[in-house]
Coordinates of C-alpha atoms (C1' of nucleotides) in Angstrom, one line a residue:
Chain A
X1 CA -122.4 2.4 -211.7
X2 CA -123.6 1.7 -208.3
X3 CA -121.8 5.0 -207.2
X4 CA -123.4 7.1 -210.1
X5 CA -127.1 5.9 -208.9
X6 CA -125.8 6.9 -205.3
X7 CA -124.7 10.3 -206.5
X8 CA -127.5 10.9 -208.1
X9 CA -130.1 9.6 -205.1
X10 CA -128.3 12.0 -203.1
X11 CA -128.7 15.2 -205.3
X12 CA -132.5 14.3 -205.8
X13 CA -132.6 13.9 -201.7
X14 CA -131.1 17.3 -201.5
X15 CA -133.0 19.2 -203.9
X16 CA -136.5 17.7 -202.7
X17 CA -136.4 17.2 -199.1
X18 CA -133.3 19.4 -197.9
X19 CA -131.5 16.6 -196.5
X20 CA -128.2 17.8 -195.6
X21 CA -127.1 14.2 -194.3
X22 CA -128.4 12.4 -197.7
X23 CA -124.6 11.4 -197.9
X24 CA -124.6 9.6 -194.8
X25 CA -128.0 7.4 -195.4
X26 CA -128.6 6.7 -199.0
X27 CA -127.7 2.9 -199.4
X28 CA -127.5 1.6 -202.8
X29 CA -127.5 -2.4 -202.4
X30 CA -127.1 -5.2 -205.1
X31 CA -130.3 -7.1 -205.7
X32 CA -130.1 -10.6 -204.3
X33 CA -133.7 -11.6 -204.7
X34 CA -134.4 -13.9 -207.7
X35 CA -137.9 -12.6 -208.3
X36 CA -137.2 -9.3 -208.7
X37 CA -135.5 -8.2 -211.9
X38 CA -133.2 -5.5 -210.8
X39 CA -129.6 -5.1 -210.6
X40 CA -129.5 -2.4 -207.5
X41 CA -132.2 -1.0 -205.0
X42 CA -132.1 1.6 -202.3
X43 CA -134.3 1.4 -199.2
X44 CA -133.9 4.9 -198.6
X45 CA -137.8 5.7 -198.7
X46 CA -138.3 3.3 -195.8
X47 CA -135.5 5.0 -193.7
X48 CA -137.1 8.3 -194.5
X49 CA -140.8 7.3 -193.7
X50 CA -140.8 8.1 -190.2
X51 CA -139.2 11.3 -190.0
X52 CA -141.1 12.6 -193.2
X53 CA -143.9 11.4 -192.0
X54 CA -144.7 10.5 -195.4
X55 CA -145.6 6.8 -196.7
X56 CA -142.4 4.8 -197.9
X57 CA -144.1 4.2 -201.7
X58 CA -145.5 8.1 -202.1
X59 CA -141.7 8.5 -201.3
X60 CA -140.2 6.7 -203.9
X61 CA -142.6 7.8 -206.3
X62 CA -141.4 11.3 -205.5
X63 CA -137.9 10.6 -205.5
X64 CA -138.0 8.6 -209.1
X65 CA -140.4 11.5 -210.8
X66 CA -137.2 13.7 -210.0
X67 CA -134.3 11.4 -211.4
X68 CA -132.7 12.3 -214.3
X69 CA -133.5 9.7 -217.0
X70 CA -130.5 7.9 -217.9
X71 CA -129.8 5.2 -220.9
X72 CA -128.0 2.9 -219.1
X73 CA -130.8 1.8 -216.7
X74 CA -134.5 1.8 -215.5
X75 CA -136.0 2.8 -212.4
X76 CA -139.0 1.8 -210.9
X77 CA -141.0 1.4 -207.6
X78 CA -142.0 -1.5 -205.9
X79 CA -144.1 -2.0 -202.5
X80 CA -143.5 -1.1 -199.9
X81 CA -141.0 1.5 -200.8
X82 CA -138.0 -0.2 -203.1
X83 CA -136.3 1.7 -205.6
X84 CA -135.2 -0.4 -208.3
X85 CA -132.7 0.1 -210.5
X86 CA -132.6 -2.4 -213.7
X87 CA -129.4 -2.0 -215.8
X88 CA -129.4 -2.0 -219.4
X89 CA -128.3 -5.6 -220.6
X90 CA -125.9 -4.4 -223.4
X91 CA -124.1 -2.0 -220.7
X92 CA -124.1 -4.5 -218.4
X93 CA -122.3 -6.9 -221.2
X94 CA -119.0 -4.7 -221.2
X95 CA -118.0 -6.3 -218.3
X96 CA -117.1 -9.2 -220.6
X97 CA -114.2 -7.3 -222.6
X98 CA -113.2 -5.7 -219.5
X99 CA -112.2 -8.9 -218.1
X100 CA -110.2 -9.7 -220.9
X101 CA -108.4 -6.7 -220.9
X102 CA -107.4 -6.5 -217.6
X103 CA -103.7 -7.7 -216.5
X104 CA -104.6 -8.3 -213.1
X105 CA -108.2 -9.2 -211.9
X106 CA -107.1 -8.9 -207.9
X107 CA -106.2 -5.1 -207.8
X108 CA -109.1 -4.3 -206.2
X109 CA -107.9 -6.0 -202.5
X110 CA -104.7 -4.4 -202.9
X111 CA -103.6 -2.4 -199.7
X112 CA -102.1 0.8 -199.3
X113 CA -101.5 -0.2 -196.0
X114 CA -98.7 -2.2 -196.0
X115 CA -97.6 -4.4 -193.0
X116 CA -94.9 -6.4 -191.9
X117 CA -97.3 -10.0 -190.9
X118 CA -96.1 -13.3 -189.0
X119 CA -98.5 -16.0 -189.8
X120 CA -97.8 -18.9 -187.6
X121 CA -99.5 -22.0 -188.2
X122 CA -99.2 -25.7 -188.5
X123 CA -96.6 -26.1 -185.1
X124 CA -97.4 -29.7 -184.7
X125 CA -95.2 -31.3 -181.8
X126 CA -92.1 -32.7 -183.6
X127 CA -93.2 -36.4 -182.2
X128 CA -94.3 -37.7 -185.5
X129 CA -95.4 -37.5 -188.6
X130 CA -98.3 -34.8 -189.6
X131 CA -101.8 -36.3 -189.7
X132 CA -105.2 -35.6 -191.2
X133 CA -105.9 -33.6 -188.0
X134 CA -103.1 -31.3 -188.8
X135 CA -104.5 -30.9 -192.2
X136 CA -107.3 -28.0 -192.1
X137 CA -104.9 -25.9 -190.3
X138 CA -102.0 -26.3 -192.4
X139 CA -104.1 -25.4 -195.8
X140 CA -106.2 -22.7 -193.9
X141 CA -102.7 -21.0 -192.5
X142 CA -101.0 -21.2 -196.0
X143 CA -104.4 -19.7 -197.8
X144 CA -104.2 -16.8 -194.9
X145 CA -100.6 -16.3 -195.9
X146 CA -101.3 -16.2 -199.5
X147 CA -104.4 -13.9 -199.3
X148 CA -102.4 -11.3 -197.5
X149 CA -99.4 -11.5 -199.7
X150 CA -102.2 -10.8 -202.6
X151 CA -103.1 -7.6 -200.7
X152 CA -99.5 -6.4 -200.6
X153 CA -98.6 -7.2 -197.3
X154 CA -95.3 -8.8 -196.4
X155 CA -95.8 -12.1 -195.0
X156 CA -93.5 -14.2 -192.9
X157 CA -94.6 -18.0 -192.5
X158 CA -93.5 -19.4 -189.4
X159 CA -93.5 -22.9 -187.9
X160 CA -92.9 -23.2 -184.0
X161 CA -90.9 -26.0 -183.2
X162 CA -91.8 -27.3 -179.8
X163 CA -88.5 -29.3 -179.5
X164 CA -88.2 -29.0 -175.7
X165 CA -89.3 -30.6 -172.6
X166 CA -91.5 -33.6 -171.7
X167 CA -92.7 -35.0 -175.1
X168 CA -89.2 -34.6 -176.5
X169 CA -88.0 -36.6 -173.7
X170 CA -90.6 -38.8 -174.1
X171 CA -90.0 -39.1 -177.9
X172 CA -86.1 -39.9 -177.0
X173 CA -87.2 -42.6 -174.8
X174 CA -89.6 -44.5 -177.6
X175 CA -86.7 -44.5 -179.7
X176 CA -84.4 -45.8 -177.3
X177 CA -86.6 -48.4 -175.7
X178 CA -86.8 -49.8 -179.5
X179 CA -83.2 -50.3 -179.0
X180 CA -83.2 -51.9 -175.3
X181 CA -87.0 -52.7 -174.4
X182 CA -85.8 -52.3 -170.7
X183 CA -85.6 -48.6 -170.9
X184 CA -89.6 -48.4 -171.5
X185 CA -89.9 -49.8 -168.1
X186 CA -91.6 -47.0 -165.9
X187 CA -92.8 -45.1 -168.9
X188 CA -96.6 -45.0 -170.1
X189 CA -97.9 -44.0 -173.4
X190 CA -94.9 -44.3 -175.1
X191 CA -94.9 -43.2 -179.1
X192 CA -95.6 -46.0 -181.5
X193 CA -95.6 -46.8 -185.1
X194 CA -93.2 -47.6 -187.8
X195 CA -91.7 -44.3 -188.1
X196 CA -90.1 -44.8 -184.2
X197 CA -88.9 -48.0 -185.3
X198 CA -87.1 -46.2 -188.3
X199 CA -85.5 -43.3 -186.3
X200 CA -84.3 -46.3 -183.9
X201 CA -82.5 -47.7 -186.7
X202 CA -80.9 -44.5 -187.6
X203 CA -79.8 -43.6 -184.3
X204 CA -78.2 -47.6 -184.3
X205 CA -76.3 -46.8 -187.3
X206 CA -75.4 -43.6 -185.9
X207 CA -73.7 -44.7 -182.7
X208 CA -72.3 -47.9 -184.8
X209 CA -70.5 -44.8 -187.3
X210 CA -69.5 -43.1 -184.3
X211 CA -67.8 -46.0 -183.1
X212 CA -69.3 -45.6 -179.5
X213 CA -68.9 -48.8 -177.6
X214 CA -71.4 -48.0 -175.1
X215 CA -75.1 -49.2 -174.6
X216 CA -77.9 -47.2 -175.3
X217 CA -79.3 -47.0 -171.8
X218 CA -75.8 -45.6 -170.8
X219 CA -76.3 -42.6 -172.9
X220 CA -79.7 -42.2 -171.4
X221 CA -78.8 -42.2 -167.8
X222 CA -74.9 -41.8 -167.5
X223 CA -74.3 -37.8 -167.0
X224 CA -70.9 -38.2 -168.6
X225 CA -72.7 -38.9 -171.8
X226 CA -74.9 -36.0 -172.1
X227 CA -73.2 -34.5 -175.1
X228 CA -74.0 -37.9 -176.7
X229 CA -77.6 -38.0 -175.8
X230 CA -78.0 -34.5 -177.2
X231 CA -76.4 -35.6 -180.5
X232 CA -79.3 -38.4 -180.6
X233 CA -81.8 -36.0 -179.5
X234 CA -80.9 -33.7 -182.1
X235 CA -81.0 -36.5 -184.9
X236 CA -84.5 -37.9 -183.9
X237 CA -85.9 -34.2 -183.8
X238 CA -84.5 -33.7 -187.4
X239 CA -85.8 -36.6 -188.9
X240 CA -89.2 -36.1 -187.7
X241 CA -88.9 -32.6 -188.9
X242 CA -87.7 -33.6 -192.4
X243 CA -90.3 -35.6 -192.6
X244 CA -92.8 -33.0 -191.6
X245 CA -91.1 -30.5 -194.0
X246 CA -91.6 -32.9 -196.8
X247 CA -95.2 -33.4 -196.4
X248 CA -95.9 -30.1 -196.3
X249 CA -93.7 -29.7 -199.2
X250 CA -96.1 -31.9 -200.9
X251 CA -98.7 -29.7 -200.3
X252 CA -97.0 -26.8 -201.9
X253 CA -96.3 -25.5 -198.4
X254 CA -93.1 -24.0 -197.5
X255 CA -92.4 -22.1 -194.5
X256 CA -89.8 -19.3 -194.3
X257 CA -88.7 -19.9 -190.8
X258 CA -88.8 -23.1 -188.4
X259 CA -88.6 -21.4 -185.2
X260 CA -87.2 -23.6 -182.4
X261 CA -88.0 -23.3 -178.6
X262 CA -85.1 -24.5 -177.7
X263 CA -83.7 -21.3 -178.9
X264 CA -85.9 -19.1 -176.7
X265 CA -84.0 -20.6 -173.9
X266 CA -80.3 -20.6 -175.2
X267 CA -81.0 -17.1 -175.8
X268 CA -82.5 -16.4 -172.2
X269 CA -85.4 -15.1 -173.3
X270 CA -88.1 -17.1 -171.5
X271 CA -86.0 -15.8 -168.5
X272 CA -85.9 -12.2 -169.4
X273 CA -89.7 -12.1 -170.5
X274 CA -90.5 -13.7 -166.9
X275 CA -88.3 -10.6 -165.4
X276 CA -90.1 -8.3 -167.3
X277 CA -93.5 -10.0 -166.0
X278 CA -92.3 -9.9 -162.6
X279 CA -91.9 -6.1 -162.7
X280 CA -95.1 -5.8 -163.6
X281 CA -96.4 -6.9 -160.2
X282 CA -98.6 -9.5 -161.9
X283 CA -96.9 -12.7 -160.6
X284 CA -97.1 -14.4 -157.3
X285 CA -95.4 -17.5 -155.9
X286 CA -97.5 -20.3 -154.5
X287 CA -97.0 -23.7 -153.2
X288 CA -93.1 -23.1 -154.6
X289 CA -94.0 -22.3 -158.2
X290 CA -94.0 -19.1 -160.1
X291 CA -97.4 -18.0 -161.2
X292 CA -99.2 -15.3 -163.4
X293 CA -102.0 -13.7 -161.6
X294 CA -104.6 -14.0 -164.1
X295 CA -108.2 -14.8 -163.3
X296 CA -106.8 -18.1 -162.1
X297 CA -103.1 -18.3 -161.4
X298 CA -101.2 -19.6 -163.9
X299 CA -97.8 -21.3 -163.7
X300 CA -94.8 -20.2 -165.3
X301 CA -92.2 -22.0 -163.2
X302 CA -93.2 -25.4 -162.0
X303 CA -92.0 -25.7 -158.2
X304 CA -89.5 -28.2 -159.6
X305 CA -87.9 -25.6 -161.2
X306 CA -89.1 -26.6 -165.1
X307 CA -91.0 -24.2 -167.3
X308 CA -94.1 -24.5 -168.6
X309 CA -95.4 -24.3 -172.3
X310 CA -96.9 -21.3 -171.2
X311 CA -93.8 -19.4 -170.0
X312 CA -91.8 -19.9 -173.4
X313 CA -94.8 -19.5 -175.5
X314 CA -95.5 -15.9 -173.8
X315 CA -91.5 -15.4 -174.4
X316 CA -92.2 -16.5 -178.3
X317 CA -95.3 -14.2 -178.7
X318 CA -93.4 -11.4 -176.8
X319 CA -90.6 -11.9 -179.5
X320 CA -93.5 -11.8 -182.3
X321 CA -95.3 -8.8 -181.2
X322 CA -91.8 -6.6 -180.9
X323 CA -90.8 -7.5 -184.6
X324 CA -94.1 -7.4 -186.5
X325 CA -96.9 -5.2 -187.0
X326 CA -99.4 -8.1 -187.0
X327 CA -99.1 -11.3 -185.3
X328 CA -101.4 -14.2 -186.4
X329 CA -101.6 -17.6 -185.3
X330 CA -104.0 -20.5 -187.0
X331 CA -104.4 -22.7 -184.0
X332 CA -107.2 -25.9 -183.3
X333 CA -110.2 -24.8 -181.7
X334 CA -109.3 -27.0 -178.9
X335 CA -106.6 -24.3 -178.0
X336 CA -109.2 -22.0 -177.6
X337 CA -109.3 -22.1 -173.6
X338 CA -105.4 -21.0 -173.7
X339 CA -106.2 -17.8 -175.7
X340 CA -107.0 -15.7 -173.4
X341 CA -104.2 -16.5 -170.9
X342 CA -101.8 -15.6 -173.8
X343 CA -103.3 -12.2 -174.4
X344 CA -103.7 -11.1 -170.8
X345 CA -99.9 -12.1 -170.6
X346 CA -99.0 -10.0 -173.3
X347 CA -101.0 -7.1 -172.5
X348 CA -98.9 -7.5 -168.9
X349 CA -95.8 -7.2 -171.0
X350 CA -97.2 -3.9 -172.4
X351 CA -98.2 -5.2 -176.0
X352 CA -101.3 -3.4 -177.9
X353 CA -103.6 -6.8 -178.1
X354 CA -105.5 -5.8 -181.4
X355 CA -102.2 -6.9 -183.4
X356 CA -102.6 -10.3 -182.4
X357 CA -105.2 -12.3 -184.2
X358 CA -105.7 -15.8 -183.6
X359 CA -108.1 -18.0 -186.0
X360 CA -109.4 -21.0 -184.0
X361 CA -110.0 -23.6 -186.6
X362 CA -112.7 -26.2 -185.9
X363 CA -112.2 -29.9 -186.5
X364 CA -112.5 -31.8 -189.8
X365 CA -114.1 -34.9 -189.6
X366 CA -113.1 -37.3 -192.6
X367 CA -115.5 -39.8 -193.8
X368 CA -115.6 -42.8 -196.3
X369 CA -118.9 -43.0 -197.3
X370 CA -120.9 -43.1 -194.5
X371 CA -117.9 -44.4 -192.5
X372 CA -116.1 -42.3 -190.1
X373 CA -112.3 -42.4 -190.5
X374 CA -110.6 -42.9 -187.2
X375 CA -108.3 -40.3 -186.2
X376 CA -107.1 -41.6 -183.1
X377 CA -103.2 -40.9 -182.7
X378 CA -103.0 -43.9 -180.5
X379 CA -100.1 -46.5 -181.2
X380 CA -99.6 -44.8 -184.6
X381 CA -102.9 -45.9 -185.9
X382 CA -103.8 -42.7 -187.6
X383 CA -104.0 -41.6 -191.1
X384 CA -101.2 -39.5 -192.1
X385 CA -101.6 -36.5 -194.2
X386 CA -99.4 -38.1 -196.9
X387 CA -101.7 -40.8 -197.3
X388 CA -104.5 -38.5 -197.8
X389 CA -102.8 -36.7 -200.3
X390 CA -101.7 -39.4 -202.1
X391 CA -105.5 -40.8 -202.2
X392 CA -106.9 -37.4 -203.1
X393 CA -104.7 -35.4 -204.8
X394 CA -103.6 -31.7 -204.1
X395 CA -106.1 -30.2 -205.5
X396 CA -109.3 -31.6 -203.8
X397 CA -107.0 -31.1 -200.8
X398 CA -107.0 -27.4 -200.8
X399 CA -110.7 -27.3 -202.1
X400 CA -112.1 -29.3 -199.4
X401 CA -110.1 -28.0 -196.3
X402 CA -111.3 -24.5 -197.5
X403 CA -114.9 -24.7 -198.7
X404 CA -115.9 -24.0 -194.9
X405 CA -115.5 -21.5 -193.0
X406 CA -113.0 -21.8 -190.1
X407 CA -115.8 -21.9 -187.7
X408 CA -117.9 -24.5 -189.0
X409 CA -117.2 -28.1 -188.8
X410 CA -116.3 -29.8 -191.7
X411 CA -117.3 -33.2 -193.2
X412 CA -115.0 -34.1 -195.6
X413 CA -116.0 -37.6 -197.6
X414 CA -113.3 -39.2 -199.2
X415 CA -115.2 -41.1 -201.8
X416 CA -116.6 -37.9 -203.0
X417 CA -113.1 -36.0 -202.8
X418 CA -111.8 -38.7 -205.5
X419 CA -114.6 -38.8 -207.6
X420 CA -114.4 -38.1 -211.5
X421 CA -117.9 -36.7 -211.7
X422 CA -120.4 -33.5 -210.7
X423 CA -120.7 -34.5 -207.4
X424 CA -117.4 -33.6 -207.0
X425 CA -117.1 -29.7 -206.6
X426 CA -113.4 -29.7 -208.0
X427 CA -113.6 -31.8 -211.2
X428 CA -117.2 -29.9 -211.8
X429 CA -115.5 -26.7 -211.6
X430 CA -111.9 -27.8 -213.5
X431 CA -114.4 -29.0 -216.1
X432 CA -115.9 -26.0 -216.6
X433 CA -112.3 -24.8 -217.2
X434 CA -111.5 -27.2 -219.6
X435 CA -114.8 -27.5 -221.5
X436 CA -114.2 -23.5 -222.5
X437 CA -110.8 -24.2 -223.2
X438 CA -111.7 -27.3 -226.0
X439 CA -114.3 -24.7 -227.5
X440 CA -111.7 -22.0 -227.4
X441 CA -109.2 -24.3 -229.3
X442 CA -111.6 -24.3 -231.9
X443 CA -112.0 -20.9 -232.6
X444 CA -108.1 -19.7 -232.6
X445 CA -108.9 -16.5 -234.5
X446 CA -111.8 -15.3 -232.2
X447 CA -109.9 -12.2 -231.3
X448 CA -109.8 -10.9 -235.2
X449 CA -113.6 -10.7 -234.6
X450 CA -114.8 -7.8 -232.5
X451 CA -117.0 -7.9 -229.2
X452 CA -120.3 -6.4 -229.3
X453 CA -122.2 -6.1 -226.3
X454 CA -125.4 -5.9 -228.1
X455 CA -125.0 -9.4 -229.5
X456 CA -125.9 -11.3 -225.8
X457 CA -129.2 -11.4 -225.1
X458 CA -130.7 -14.5 -223.4
X459 CA -131.1 -15.0 -220.0
X460 CA -128.3 -17.2 -219.3
X461 CA -126.1 -14.9 -220.6
X462 CA -127.3 -12.4 -218.4
X463 CA -126.8 -14.3 -215.2
X464 CA -123.7 -15.1 -216.6
X465 CA -122.6 -11.6 -216.9
X466 CA -123.8 -10.7 -213.8
X467 CA -121.6 -13.4 -212.2
X468 CA -118.8 -12.2 -214.1
X469 CA -119.4 -9.0 -212.7
X470 CA -119.6 -10.0 -208.9
X471 CA -116.1 -11.5 -209.3
X472 CA -114.6 -8.1 -207.6
X473 CA -116.8 -8.2 -205.0
X474 CA -116.5 -11.9 -204.1
X475 CA -112.5 -11.2 -204.4
X476 CA -112.9 -8.5 -201.7
X477 CA -115.1 -10.4 -199.5
X478 CA -113.2 -13.7 -199.8
X479 CA -109.5 -11.6 -199.7
X480 CA -109.6 -8.9 -197.6
X481 CA -111.9 -10.8 -195.0
X482 CA -109.9 -13.9 -195.1
X483 CA -112.4 -16.5 -195.8
X484 CA -111.5 -18.7 -198.9
X485 CA -115.1 -20.5 -198.8
X486 CA -116.4 -17.5 -200.4
X487 CA -114.1 -18.2 -203.4
X488 CA -115.0 -21.7 -203.3
X489 CA -118.5 -21.0 -203.4
X490 CA -118.4 -18.5 -206.0
X491 CA -116.8 -20.7 -208.5
X492 CA -118.7 -23.2 -207.8
X493 CA -121.9 -21.3 -208.8
X494 CA -120.1 -19.8 -211.7
X495 CA -119.3 -23.6 -213.1
X496 CA -122.7 -24.4 -212.7
X497 CA -124.2 -21.1 -214.6
X498 CA -121.5 -22.2 -217.5
X499 CA -122.5 -26.0 -217.5
X500 CA -126.2 -24.9 -217.8
X501 CA -125.2 -22.6 -220.6
X502 CA -123.3 -24.9 -222.5
X503 CA -125.7 -27.6 -222.7
X504 CA -128.3 -25.4 -224.0
X505 CA -126.4 -23.2 -226.3
X506 CA -124.4 -24.3 -229.0
X507 CA -121.2 -22.0 -229.8
X508 CA -119.7 -23.6 -232.5
X509 CA -122.0 -23.4 -235.2
X510 CA -122.4 -22.1 -239.0
X511 CA -122.4 -18.5 -238.0
X512 CA -120.3 -17.8 -235.0
X513 CA -121.5 -15.5 -232.4
X514 CA -118.1 -14.1 -231.4
X515 CA -119.3 -12.1 -228.8
X516 CA -120.4 -15.5 -227.0
X517 CA -116.8 -16.8 -227.4
X518 CA -115.6 -13.7 -225.8
X519 CA -117.8 -14.8 -223.2
X520 CA -116.5 -17.9 -222.6
X521 CA -113.2 -16.8 -222.6
X522 CA -114.0 -14.3 -219.7
X523 CA -115.5 -16.9 -217.6
X524 CA -112.3 -19.0 -218.1
X525 CA -110.4 -16.1 -217.1
X526 CA -112.2 -15.6 -214.1
X527 CA -112.4 -19.2 -213.0
X528 CA -108.5 -19.8 -213.6
X529 CA -107.7 -16.8 -211.5
X530 CA -110.2 -17.7 -208.9
X531 CA -108.7 -21.1 -208.6
X532 CA -105.5 -19.8 -208.5
X533 CA -105.8 -17.5 -205.6
X534 CA -107.1 -20.9 -203.6
X535 CA -104.2 -23.0 -204.9
X536 CA -106.0 -25.1 -207.1
X537 CA -104.8 -25.8 -210.7
X538 CA -106.9 -25.2 -213.8
X539 CA -106.5 -27.9 -216.2
X540 CA -106.9 -27.5 -219.5
X541 CA -107.8 -30.8 -220.3
X542 CA -108.8 -33.6 -218.2
Chain B
rG1 C1' -120.4 -25.2 -163.1
rC2 C1' -117.7 -21.5 -166.8
rG3 C1' -116.0 -20.5 -171.6
rC4 C1' -115.5 -20.8 -177.5
rC5 C1' -117.8 -22.9 -182.0
rU6 C1' -122.3 -24.8 -184.3
rG7 C1' -127.8 -25.6 -184.9
rU8 C1' -131.4 -23.6 -192.0
rA9 C1' -134.9 -29.1 -196.7
rG10 C1' -134.1 -36.7 -195.3
rC11 C1' -128.1 -35.9 -195.8
rU12 C1' -124.1 -32.0 -196.4
rC13 C1' -124.1 -26.7 -196.2
rA14 C1' -124.9 -21.3 -199.3
rG15 C1' -127.4 -17.1 -197.5
rU16 C1' -123.4 -9.9 -198.1
rU17 C1' -124.6 -4.1 -194.4
rG18 C1' -131.0 -6.5 -191.2
rG19 C1' -134.4 -6.1 -197.0
rA20 C1' -139.1 -8.2 -201.4
rU21 C1' -141.7 -15.0 -202.4
rA22 C1' -136.0 -18.9 -198.2
rG23 C1' -131.0 -21.3 -202.0
rA24 C1' -127.8 -25.1 -203.8
rG25 C1' -125.6 -30.2 -204.3
rC26 C1' -126.4 -35.2 -202.4
rA27 C1' -130.5 -38.7 -202.4
rU28 C1' -135.8 -39.4 -204.5
rU29 C1' -138.9 -38.8 -208.4
rA30 C1' -139.6 -37.6 -214.0
rG31 C1' -137.2 -36.4 -218.7
rC32 C1' -132.7 -34.8 -222.2
rU33 C1' -127.4 -37.7 -226.8
rU34 C1' -127.6 -38.2 -235.4
rC35 C1' -124.5 -31.5 -232.9
rC36 C1' -118.4 -27.8 -228.9
rG37 C1' -116.4 -33.9 -223.6
rA38 C1' -123.6 -37.1 -220.9
rA39 C1' -117.1 -36.1 -216.7
rG40 C1' -123.0 -33.2 -218.5
rC41 C1' -128.1 -30.8 -218.7
rU42 C1' -133.9 -29.8 -217.5
rA43 C1' -137.8 -30.6 -213.9
rA44 C1' -140.7 -32.4 -209.6
rA45 C1' -141.0 -32.8 -204.6
rG46 C1' -138.7 -31.7 -200.1
rG47 C1' -138.7 -25.8 -194.9
rU48 C1' -142.1 -24.2 -187.7
rC49 C1' -134.3 -21.5 -190.5
rA50 C1' -133.8 -25.7 -182.9
rG51 C1' -137.8 -23.0 -179.4
rA52 C1' -139.4 -18.7 -176.8
rA53 C1' -139.5 -13.5 -176.4
rG54 C1' -137.7 -8.5 -177.8
rU55 C1' -135.7 -4.3 -181.4
rU56 C1' -137.4 -2.8 -186.0
rC57 C1' -141.3 -0.3 -191.5
rA58 C1' -138.6 -4.9 -192.4
rA59 C1' -134.9 -11.0 -188.6
rA60 C1' -132.2 -17.0 -191.2
rU61 C1' -129.2 -12.3 -190.0
rC62 C1' -129.4 -7.8 -184.2
rU63 C1' -130.3 -8.6 -178.2
rU64 C1' -132.1 -11.8 -174.2
rC65 C1' -133.4 -16.7 -172.2
rU66 C1' -134.2 -22.1 -173.3
rC67 C1' -132.8 -26.8 -175.7
rA68 C1' -129.7 -29.6 -178.1
rG69 C1' -124.5 -31.2 -180.4
rG70 C1' -119.1 -30.3 -180.5
rC71 C1' -114.7 -28.8 -178.3
rG72 C1' -111.9 -26.5 -174.1
rC73 C1' -111.0 -25.1 -168.5
rU74 C1' -103.7 -29.7 -165.7
rC75 C1' -97.6 -27.8 -161.7
rC76 C1' -99.7 -31.0 -169.9
rA77 C1' -97.8 -29.6 -174.4

RNA sequence: GCGCCUGUAGCUCAGUUGGAUAGAGCAUUAGCUUCCGAAGCUAAAGGUCAGAAGUUCAAAUCUUCUCAGGCGCUCCA
């Protein structure tokens, strides 16, 4: 209908004003103002006022006078020159059967340009269980991947495992020092927490089973035992990774690959990447270290010969850039200072930086009522993601982490998230779905009756129909632009309209208006579809 | 000091490509059950869109500056 109106306007403009570029300047917009009872409007007369030297109102009247009359809508002018189009309600009502007939409500977001995309997210260091600080990135990365899949792209979800370097050594020391306290000497800020104790038990059992009759200290310090140390290191890292994988699995997050940093070194990829970087002349030697010469020199190889995180990260990204059409990283906002460095490095390696998309996620604060929940990672006193899941459930986790733009700091109130009332948007939306289910179950034969577009007349029905008609646009905005919060907001608004309607209009009555039942069925279908796209269940009863 | 994000009602936040009188929820106040789930609904009240200047017929939205908050600027990862 929008396109039809646009064509009509263009036609008129060409006739009256002989405008050759009418196609480019005519815009038909959806009316969002609540005080104006129109569905679409155009601002074309304001745009033309200057060049034509006429008042916008006058131009609008002239255009309207030339528009062929159409049964489907009314055209009218409003100051200072808006041309409004009010669609006939019963024509709009046809969205209801259209939705019900559709086998896939999301076809409008499908792409013709299918790409091979890697989404890397979470990638928390394997030095402890996931805590609530990891939650937002995990849920966000998962939905971004899903959104890209809905669009038809080939998506590869990857977790980058930093199992190389200092923090892993520190982890090993932390575990070993539980067996022999003297090992901790000389180290500060070792990892603490029950999980460290659990793993040290595991190591002790492993050593016992192997029948090794050597001290834990000698495994660590004696070079003869380097293979034994390596075996222990693997057990430690793997048991943490298992825990992480398990936590993510409970959240419905499954990765296609867990790519390990040490693989980069085993395959000499880091050296190869650095060698290529050297060829570009962008590296310098300074104070015995090899540096990438960006705005500021950035260390690749330390003066003691160790590689920095930056070095292996460049190798990793180099690999991703070669293997995929589009590379997406989900990082915490605290990494933003690092973005430029990686981009510059990749550019020097000859990559098209437009292929790389780094999503920085702002931090989320958890509250229990007014009290802020501490996220301190010191001494293991953090709230684990598992604990959060147990407390509020998977649906609330998804919704609350997705309800705000990634650029927005997020305040997440646990008391609201566990409440079973209208204060909790998740319950409110799910309740709408369940309420409709209850009604539909009482008229199981409704499909034997015809939908009549003339039988939805009141204001609330009109508002609901408009909101249903918006769904396709909302999907585009949310799914194509990768903005889940647009979906959560839409579903909340739709539920609100529904609950108001439900309270004022009785559906099951002596003479049932089956068109109303169809309307509810369409609402339910849209709610369900919307919830599914953001990984939330649509319960039939609750 | 430099960089990124944010600033809209008492609180938490929507606000589409710049459009008409600024939108919800919470909290507050006043109401609504012989009836499909009150796990709900209706209404009132609440605004210097951080501030200033600019662009425009039109600015919460774009530009510049100022102020405030969060985060980052290691031979850390």
